[in-house]
mmCIF file of C-alpha atoms in Angstrom:
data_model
loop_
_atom_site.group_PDB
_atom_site.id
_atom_site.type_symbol
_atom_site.label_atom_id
_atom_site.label_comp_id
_atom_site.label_asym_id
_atom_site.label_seq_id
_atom_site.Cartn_x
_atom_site.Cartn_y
_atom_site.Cartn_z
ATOM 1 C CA UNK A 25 0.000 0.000 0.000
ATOM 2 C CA UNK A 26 1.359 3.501 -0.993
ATOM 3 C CA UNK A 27 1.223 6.481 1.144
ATOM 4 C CA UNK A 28 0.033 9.689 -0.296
ATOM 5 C CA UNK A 29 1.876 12.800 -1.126
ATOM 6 C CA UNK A 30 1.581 16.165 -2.677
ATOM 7 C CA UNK A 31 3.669 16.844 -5.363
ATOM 8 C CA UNK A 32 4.020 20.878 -5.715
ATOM 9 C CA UNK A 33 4.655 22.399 -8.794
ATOM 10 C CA UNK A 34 6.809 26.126 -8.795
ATOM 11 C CA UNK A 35 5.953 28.222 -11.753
ATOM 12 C CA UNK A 36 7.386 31.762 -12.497
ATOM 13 C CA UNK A 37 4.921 33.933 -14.650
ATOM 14 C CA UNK A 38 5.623 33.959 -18.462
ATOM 15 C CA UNK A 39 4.171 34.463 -21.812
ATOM 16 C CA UNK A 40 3.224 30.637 -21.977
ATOM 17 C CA UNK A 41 -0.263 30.184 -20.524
ATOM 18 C CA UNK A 42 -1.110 28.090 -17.253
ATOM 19 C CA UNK A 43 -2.630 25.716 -18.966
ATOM 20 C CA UNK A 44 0.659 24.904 -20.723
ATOM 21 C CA UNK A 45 2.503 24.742 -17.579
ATOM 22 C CA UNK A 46 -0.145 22.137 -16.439
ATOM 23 C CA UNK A 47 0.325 19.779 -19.481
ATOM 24 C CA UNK A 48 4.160 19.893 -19.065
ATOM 25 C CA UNK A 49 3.809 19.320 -15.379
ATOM 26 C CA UNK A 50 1.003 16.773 -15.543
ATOM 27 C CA UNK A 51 3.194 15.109 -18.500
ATOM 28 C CA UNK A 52 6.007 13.775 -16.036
ATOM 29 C CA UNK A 53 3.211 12.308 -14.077
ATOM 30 C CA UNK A 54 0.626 11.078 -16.406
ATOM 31 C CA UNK A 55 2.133 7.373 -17.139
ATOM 32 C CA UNK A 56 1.479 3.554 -16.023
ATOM 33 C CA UNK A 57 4.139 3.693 -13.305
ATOM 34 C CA UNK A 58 2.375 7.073 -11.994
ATOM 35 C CA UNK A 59 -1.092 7.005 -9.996
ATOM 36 C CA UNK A 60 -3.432 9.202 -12.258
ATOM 37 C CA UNK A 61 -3.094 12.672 -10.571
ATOM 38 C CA UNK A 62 -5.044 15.643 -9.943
ATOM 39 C CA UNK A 63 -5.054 19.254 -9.328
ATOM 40 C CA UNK A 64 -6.058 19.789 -5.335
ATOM 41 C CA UNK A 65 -5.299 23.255 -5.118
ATOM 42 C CA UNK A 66 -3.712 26.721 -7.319
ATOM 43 C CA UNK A 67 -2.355 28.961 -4.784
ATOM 44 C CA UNK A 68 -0.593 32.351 -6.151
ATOM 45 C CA UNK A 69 1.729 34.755 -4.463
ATOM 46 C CA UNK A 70 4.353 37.313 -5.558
ATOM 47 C CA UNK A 71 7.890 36.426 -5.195
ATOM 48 C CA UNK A 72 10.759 38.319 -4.084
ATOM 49 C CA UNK A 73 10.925 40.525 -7.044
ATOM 50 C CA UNK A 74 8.647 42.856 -8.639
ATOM 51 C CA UNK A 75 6.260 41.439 -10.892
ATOM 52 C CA UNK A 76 7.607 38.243 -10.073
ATOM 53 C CA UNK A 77 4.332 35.689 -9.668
ATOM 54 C CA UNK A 78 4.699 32.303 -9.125
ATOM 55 C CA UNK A 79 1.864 29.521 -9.359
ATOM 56 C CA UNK A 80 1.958 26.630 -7.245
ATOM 57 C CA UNK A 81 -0.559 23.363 -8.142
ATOM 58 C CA UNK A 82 -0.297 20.833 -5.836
ATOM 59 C CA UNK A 83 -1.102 17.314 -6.929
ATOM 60 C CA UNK A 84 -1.952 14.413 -4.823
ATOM 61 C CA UNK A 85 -0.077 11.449 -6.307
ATOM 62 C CA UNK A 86 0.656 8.019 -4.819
ATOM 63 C CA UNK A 87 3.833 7.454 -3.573
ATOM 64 C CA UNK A 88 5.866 3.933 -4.700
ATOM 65 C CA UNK A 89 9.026 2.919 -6.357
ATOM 66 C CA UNK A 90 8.121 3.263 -9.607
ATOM 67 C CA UNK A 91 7.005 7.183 -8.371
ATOM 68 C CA UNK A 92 10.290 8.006 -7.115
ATOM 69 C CA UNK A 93 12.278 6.228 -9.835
ATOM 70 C CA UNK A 94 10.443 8.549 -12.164
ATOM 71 C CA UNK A 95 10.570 11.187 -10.026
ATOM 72 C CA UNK A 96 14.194 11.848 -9.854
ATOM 73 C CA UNK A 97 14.915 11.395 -13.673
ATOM 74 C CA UNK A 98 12.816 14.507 -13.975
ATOM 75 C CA UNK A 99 14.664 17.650 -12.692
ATOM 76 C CA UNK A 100 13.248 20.365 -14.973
ATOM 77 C CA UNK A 101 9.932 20.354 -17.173
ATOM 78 C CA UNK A 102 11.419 20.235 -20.443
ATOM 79 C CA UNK A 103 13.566 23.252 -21.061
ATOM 80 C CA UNK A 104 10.668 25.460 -19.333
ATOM 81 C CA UNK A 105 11.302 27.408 -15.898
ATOM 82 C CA UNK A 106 9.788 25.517 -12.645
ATOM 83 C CA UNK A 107 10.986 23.331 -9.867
ATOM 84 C CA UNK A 108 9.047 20.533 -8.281
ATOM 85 C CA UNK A 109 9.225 19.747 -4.459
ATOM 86 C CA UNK A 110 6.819 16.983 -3.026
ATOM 87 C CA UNK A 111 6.025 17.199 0.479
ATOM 88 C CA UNK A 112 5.041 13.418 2.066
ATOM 89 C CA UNK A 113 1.836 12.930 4.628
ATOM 90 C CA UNK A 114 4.138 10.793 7.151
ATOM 91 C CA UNK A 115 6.919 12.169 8.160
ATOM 92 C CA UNK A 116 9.795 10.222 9.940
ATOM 93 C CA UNK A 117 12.281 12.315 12.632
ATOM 94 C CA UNK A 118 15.871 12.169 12.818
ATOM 95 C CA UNK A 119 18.365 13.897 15.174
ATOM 96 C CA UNK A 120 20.611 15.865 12.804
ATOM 97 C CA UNK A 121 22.920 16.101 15.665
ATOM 98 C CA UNK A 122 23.573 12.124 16.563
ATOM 99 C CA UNK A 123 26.993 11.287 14.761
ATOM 100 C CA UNK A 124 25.927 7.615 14.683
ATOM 101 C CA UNK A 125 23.918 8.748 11.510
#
């Protein structure tokens, strides 16, 4: 059984529409290794410079393997702008400070 995550999508404004951001984004997921996904939320704030507006969609995706494998061959959307951070539902503590890890 897989645990579920949200998978966060980063966009800076540009001339190409949301929409295409979506299809790019979506494109990395949408595959038979990938649970079908689905926009939860679009959140927008400026960023740290002026004019600078950044989308966020957050997907919930099931996490597995075959996720993760897939996952971390996919550092950029195409040659677009846009990062892609996931954040998981459980959570697992470690002490940063204990040299035995």
């Amino acid at each position: 059984m897989s645990d579920n995550i949200v998978l966060s999508a980063v966009m800076p404004n540009s001339p190409l529409s949301d929409s295409q951001y979506v299809r790019d984004f979506k494109s990395v997921l949408d595959s038979k290794v990938v649970e079908p996904t689905e926009v939860n939320s679009k959140r927008s704030h400026v960023g740290p410079h002026l004019g600078s507006r950044m989308h966020i969609y957050e997907y919930s995706v099931a996490q597995n393997d075959a996720f993760w494998a897939k996952l971390r061959g996919a550092t950029s959307i195409g040659s677009r702008p846009g990062r892609m951070t996931t954040t998981s539902s459980r959570t697992t503590s470690t002490n940063p400070r204990d040299p035995s890890l």
